[in-house]
XYZ file of C-alpha atoms in Angstrom:
372
model
C -39.608 -38.660 212.141
C -42.196 -41.109 210.746
C -41.599 -44.566 210.152
C -40.023 -45.880 206.565
C -43.475 -46.297 204.845
C -43.612 -49.883 203.041
C -43.132 -50.123 199.053
C -45.489 -51.687 197.569
C -44.105 -55.423 195.405
C -45.405 -55.443 192.075
C -45.314 -52.423 190.664
C -43.469 -49.511 189.216
C -42.165 -47.144 192.626
C -44.358 -44.062 192.506
C -41.881 -41.214 192.445
C -41.981 -37.157 191.894
C -39.351 -34.727 190.919
C -39.161 -31.633 192.603
C -37.400 -28.967 190.521
C -38.332 -28.490 186.876
C -35.111 -26.982 185.974
C -31.874 -28.328 183.902
C -31.408 -31.234 186.611
C -34.745 -32.080 187.512
C -35.473 -32.626 183.750
C -32.506 -34.688 183.651
C -34.218 -36.709 186.516
C -37.337 -36.556 184.965
C -36.406 -37.748 181.784
C -34.003 -41.090 183.342
C -37.472 -41.903 185.412
C -39.413 -41.789 182.210
C -37.097 -44.285 180.900
C -37.115 -46.264 183.528
C -40.010 -49.279 183.203
C -39.740 -50.118 187.134
C -40.615 -46.273 188.088
C -43.956 -44.728 187.243
C -42.997 -40.870 187.190
C -45.993 -39.352 188.677
C -44.842 -35.305 189.467
C -42.618 -32.707 188.328
C -43.126 -29.892 190.889
C -41.841 -26.402 190.491
C -42.345 -23.085 192.453
C -42.730 -21.962 188.404
C -46.292 -23.775 187.220
C -45.630 -23.175 183.994
C -41.357 -25.265 183.747
C -43.449 -27.779 185.788
C -46.222 -28.510 183.366
C -43.544 -28.206 180.376
C -41.511 -31.101 181.818
C -44.174 -32.963 183.404
C -45.772 -33.286 180.148
C -43.080 -33.946 177.938
C -42.341 -37.213 180.630
C -45.981 -38.693 181.260
C -46.909 -36.668 184.292
C -48.097 -34.507 186.559
C -47.323 -31.015 187.659
C -47.633 -29.301 190.665
C -47.483 -26.080 192.412
C -46.374 -27.238 195.840
C -44.444 -30.363 198.139
C -48.036 -30.486 199.518
C -50.263 -31.500 196.724
C -46.660 -33.982 195.663
C -46.903 -35.475 199.117
C -50.911 -35.793 199.759
C -50.507 -38.379 196.743
C -50.210 -42.096 198.566
C -49.050 -43.418 194.934
C -45.795 -41.529 195.713
C -42.925 -43.667 197.159
C -40.253 -41.603 196.515
C -39.461 -37.830 195.493
C -35.887 -36.540 193.692
C -34.853 -33.588 195.188
C -33.317 -31.070 192.692
C -34.451 -27.644 193.728
C -31.798 -24.603 194.561
C -29.564 -25.681 197.324
C -30.690 -23.754 200.302
C -34.132 -25.415 199.867
C -32.470 -29.205 199.752
C -32.575 -30.158 203.704
C -36.059 -28.338 203.962
C -37.411 -30.954 201.621
C -35.436 -33.278 202.313
C -37.126 -33.077 206.033
C -40.391 -33.023 204.738
C -40.368 -36.099 202.653
C -38.463 -37.702 205.179
C -40.869 -36.834 208.066
C -43.994 -38.715 205.942
C -41.869 -42.316 205.963
C -40.677 -41.633 201.800
C -36.837 -41.878 200.331
C -35.338 -39.010 198.767
C -32.694 -38.946 195.960
C -31.129 -35.471 196.490
C -28.962 -34.065 194.689
C -25.568 -32.231 195.664
C -24.602 -30.453 197.833
C -26.837 -31.306 200.791
C -26.336 -27.186 201.554
C -23.322 -24.682 201.663
C -23.425 -24.665 205.262
C -21.626 -27.671 206.945
C -23.074 -26.525 210.584
C -26.909 -26.478 208.835
C -26.305 -29.867 207.553
C -24.780 -31.468 211.074
C -28.542 -29.970 212.095
C -30.439 -30.932 210.000
C -28.776 -34.662 210.628
C -29.603 -34.209 214.205
C -32.938 -33.805 213.674
C -33.655 -36.382 211.073
C -31.845 -39.022 213.236
C -32.031 -42.791 212.128
C -34.081 -41.543 209.317
C -30.950 -39.812 207.781
C -30.901 -43.191 206.397
C -33.507 -42.955 203.923
C -31.298 -40.028 202.286
C -29.332 -40.554 198.662
C -26.977 -37.538 197.657
C -26.814 -37.126 194.127
C -22.988 -38.202 193.704
C -23.850 -39.519 189.961
C -20.154 -40.169 188.656
C -20.006 -42.874 191.475
C -22.801 -44.605 188.559
C -20.564 -43.653 185.157
C -19.561 -47.030 183.774
C -16.076 -46.103 183.296
C -15.779 -44.675 186.520
C -17.569 -47.632 188.080
C -14.845 -50.416 186.327
C -12.162 -48.454 186.997
C -12.745 -48.800 191.345
C -13.084 -52.457 190.643
C -10.177 -52.569 189.071
C -8.217 -50.677 191.322
C -9.463 -53.452 194.135
C -10.607 -52.948 197.599
C -8.850 -54.611 200.691
C -6.967 -56.413 198.183
C -4.583 -54.782 195.569
C -5.983 -54.896 192.246
C -4.473 -54.983 188.862
C -1.417 -52.237 189.375
C -1.251 -52.755 193.034
C -1.069 -50.351 196.002
C -2.330 -47.048 194.704
C -0.003 -44.212 194.928
C -1.228 -41.027 192.989
C -4.545 -39.970 191.458
C -5.070 -37.224 189.181
C -8.891 -36.404 188.638
C -9.657 -33.925 185.783
C -13.089 -31.964 185.689
C -13.289 -28.503 183.358
C -16.525 -27.819 182.046
C -17.017 -26.544 178.145
C -18.002 -22.869 179.506
C -18.565 -20.373 182.830
C -21.671 -20.724 184.328
C -24.160 -17.335 184.107
C -22.288 -15.335 186.846
C -26.463 -15.119 188.476
C -25.308 -18.689 188.920
C -22.113 -18.530 190.177
C -23.242 -15.196 192.694
C -25.502 -18.344 194.692
C -23.609 -21.317 194.118
C -21.576 -21.608 197.121
C -18.000 -21.273 194.934
C -16.332 -23.519 192.978
C -15.381 -26.064 195.825
C -18.571 -26.457 197.011
C -20.095 -26.315 193.472
C -17.898 -28.171 190.770
C -15.366 -29.327 192.948
C -17.681 -31.424 194.982
C -18.342 -34.145 192.723
C -14.148 -34.600 192.497
C -14.393 -34.607 196.447
C -16.447 -37.144 196.333
C -14.922 -39.366 193.879
C -12.051 -39.258 195.925
C -13.093 -40.383 198.944
C -14.775 -43.292 196.922
C -11.588 -44.095 195.213
C -8.804 -44.286 198.569
C -11.490 -43.657 201.733
C -11.606 -41.011 203.641
C -9.094 -38.099 203.281
C -7.316 -36.120 205.932
C -5.805 -33.112 204.647
C -6.206 -30.431 202.499
C -4.515 -28.073 199.996
C -5.974 -25.414 197.585
C -4.771 -22.902 195.103
C -6.616 -20.930 192.718
C -7.779 -17.763 190.595
C -9.974 -15.976 188.609
C -8.119 -16.110 185.269
C -10.224 -15.659 182.282
C -14.097 -15.266 183.715
C -15.407 -11.674 184.848
C -18.030 -13.345 186.144
C -16.342 -15.421 188.885
C -14.050 -11.968 189.837
C -17.613 -10.162 189.928
C -18.398 -12.725 192.522
C -15.353 -13.091 194.093
C -15.218 -16.680 192.764
C -12.687 -18.720 191.154
C -12.701 -19.888 187.671
C -9.300 -22.187 187.925
C -8.404 -24.444 190.750
C -6.194 -27.405 192.141
C -6.743 -29.146 194.852
C -4.350 -31.362 196.905
C -5.467 -34.082 199.614
C -3.922 -37.081 201.646
C -5.721 -39.919 202.025
C -5.643 -41.414 205.788
C -3.604 -44.384 203.765
C -1.136 -42.223 202.691
C -2.268 -41.786 198.090
C -1.925 -38.457 196.781
C -5.304 -37.453 194.837
C -5.133 -34.040 193.063
C -7.995 -32.266 191.537
C -7.954 -30.119 188.286
C -10.531 -27.610 187.543
C -11.860 -24.983 185.073
C -14.641 -23.509 184.192
C -13.680 -23.136 180.143
C -12.028 -26.170 178.199
C -11.890 -25.250 174.368
C -11.967 -29.135 173.702
C -15.072 -29.612 175.277
C -16.157 -31.453 178.490
C -13.177 -32.470 180.251
C -13.367 -35.891 182.942
C -10.803 -37.739 183.342
C -9.185 -39.984 185.988
C -5.959 -41.698 186.185
C -4.667 -43.877 189.141
C -0.814 -45.203 189.468
C -0.083 -47.713 191.336
C 2.746 -49.519 192.194
C 2.646 -52.215 189.078
C 0.842 -50.243 186.501
C -1.884 -47.314 185.186
C -5.582 -47.409 185.304
C -7.224 -44.366 183.269
C -10.457 -43.201 182.018
C -10.554 -41.247 178.653
C -12.780 -38.424 177.768
C -15.713 -39.558 176.103
C -15.851 -38.314 172.314
C -18.802 -37.485 169.982
C -17.818 -40.248 167.841
C -15.332 -43.021 167.792
C -14.561 -43.022 163.709
C -10.732 -41.925 164.125
C -9.195 -40.302 161.531
C -5.440 -41.228 159.692
C -4.008 -39.134 156.886
C -0.356 -37.606 155.668
C -1.649 -34.332 157.405
C -1.799 -36.642 160.758
C -2.837 -39.715 162.441
C -5.734 -40.746 165.253
C -7.235 -37.442 164.659
C -11.125 -37.827 166.365
C -13.994 -36.354 167.164
C -14.525 -33.677 169.899
C -14.854 -33.853 173.692
C -18.844 -34.619 174.796
C -20.355 -31.055 174.614
C -21.447 -31.308 178.540
C -22.344 -33.029 181.701
C -26.162 -33.829 179.913
C -24.667 -36.200 177.344
C -21.528 -37.423 179.551
C -23.259 -38.705 182.155
C -26.599 -39.548 180.705
C -26.212 -43.210 181.221
C -24.686 -42.508 184.694
C -28.238 -40.114 185.668
C -30.299 -43.537 184.722
C -28.080 -45.841 186.905
C -27.879 -43.584 189.900
C -31.712 -43.514 189.599
C -31.743 -47.040 189.065
C -29.530 -47.956 192.488
C -31.968 -45.692 194.402
C -35.105 -47.634 193.183
C -33.392 -50.747 194.090
C -32.110 -50.108 197.092
C -35.662 -48.379 198.279
C -37.651 -51.426 197.442
C -34.310 -54.002 198.789
C -34.485 -52.077 202.364
C -30.844 -51.717 201.403
C -28.794 -48.720 202.344
C -27.949 -45.863 199.968
C -24.348 -45.192 198.579
C -23.555 -42.423 197.992
C -25.515 -41.592 201.780
C -26.399 -38.588 203.613
C -22.620 -38.788 205.514
C -21.447 -38.916 202.121
C -22.718 -36.226 201.049
C -21.498 -34.094 204.265
C -18.129 -35.890 204.501
C -17.692 -33.885 200.299
C -19.127 -31.065 201.707
C -16.546 -31.267 204.972
C -13.974 -31.481 201.973
C -15.050 -27.995 200.037
C -14.687 -25.887 203.288
C -11.057 -27.163 203.688
C -10.536 -26.449 200.290
C -11.652 -22.818 200.748
C -9.887 -22.645 203.909
C -6.824 -23.620 202.196
C -7.358 -21.176 199.920
C -8.272 -18.129 202.151
C -5.069 -18.990 204.598
C -2.323 -20.349 202.038
C -1.511 -23.293 204.280
C -2.616 -26.843 204.306
C -5.813 -27.893 206.026
C -6.520 -31.147 208.058
C -10.439 -31.969 207.697
C -9.965 -32.192 212.177
C -9.769 -28.727 211.772
C -13.143 -27.617 209.877
C -14.869 -30.854 211.017
C -13.902 -31.841 214.863
C -16.373 -35.382 213.963
C -13.814 -36.411 211.544
C -12.330 -39.869 213.072
C -9.469 -39.861 210.686
C -5.755 -39.563 211.219
C -3.345 -38.252 208.826
C -0.715 -41.038 208.086
C 2.116 -41.574 210.231
C 4.640 -40.811 208.343
C 3.095 -37.320 207.603
C 2.754 -36.613 211.356
C 6.222 -37.249 211.817
C 7.320 -35.096 209.649
C 5.796 -32.054 211.395
C 3.272 -29.399 209.198
C 3.575 -29.891 205.697
C 4.132 -26.664 203.803
C 2.085 -24.863 200.586
C 4.000 -25.441 197.429
C 2.004 -23.094 195.647
C 0.590 -19.688 196.638
C -3.290 -19.480 197.113
C -4.295 -16.538 195.644
C -8.147 -15.589 193.908
């Protein structure tokens, strides 16, 4: 891979966005809103889509990656294309010395990610992975108040509950190529779990297709619950659903020896109503991720630009993307085999060991039957 390109100081960072679909539109709008970024290109295989998003954000439209990379003013690239193209585009951009912010997941197949890592070598450090929820102000505050090496406001962490429910299922056509709920949806929560409690050593998953015909048709789940155990023994429960009548359900609760930290859902209004009919009546939750995580996407992109300019390590980096995918693979295997899966079983490269008390107890029984 080529040497990292120097980024000229004193001018906005030149950025290109690959992909003009929903997530590409989010990144293009975030880039256009940040003063230290010049959005130069939006590229998509569908010219009309690229032209529409580029025009809306003051950029030029490109039909091919070659056209983008021929522009010496492009310092970095956001990859928001379909998942099967991610690794190819990462490698093609990185070999020119540019930095990359790639949407999750890196790929659907762990072996393909490992092969790309070998080809990239040290240049993998020029890749940031788009786990935008790390940059949500509320989640970032929660993590800070948990403490790091020293215990935070609630002492030693014992349990974490991450709830993530979409307002409605995606189309069947999307589900058919998504890689399944663990690789597509829960992967955000796997990264958040690692971000909060460190490395994960075991995974237990259950789920079903309870309401969505599209999920049933492609052999996917619309409902899942996943239990993780960290290397330090913290238990993490991830609750997922592809629908929620109340809106976009995004909550985290962290329980420690001295108390509890919680992030509640964002609402469309902060005004509450008290009447004889009921008290503390509020508005609906935010509709979907486009509004709920708008500030997180901007903060994520700003972090990417700052790290690129200052030569700082990207976080989350390529390996974080790989580790989250390994947990998704473990969850799928747990569902299929009906047992707890240690991360070492699906990822021989894992260097973490299960907590000693779990080792002494022997195999951990699966308490809920896995079913599709």
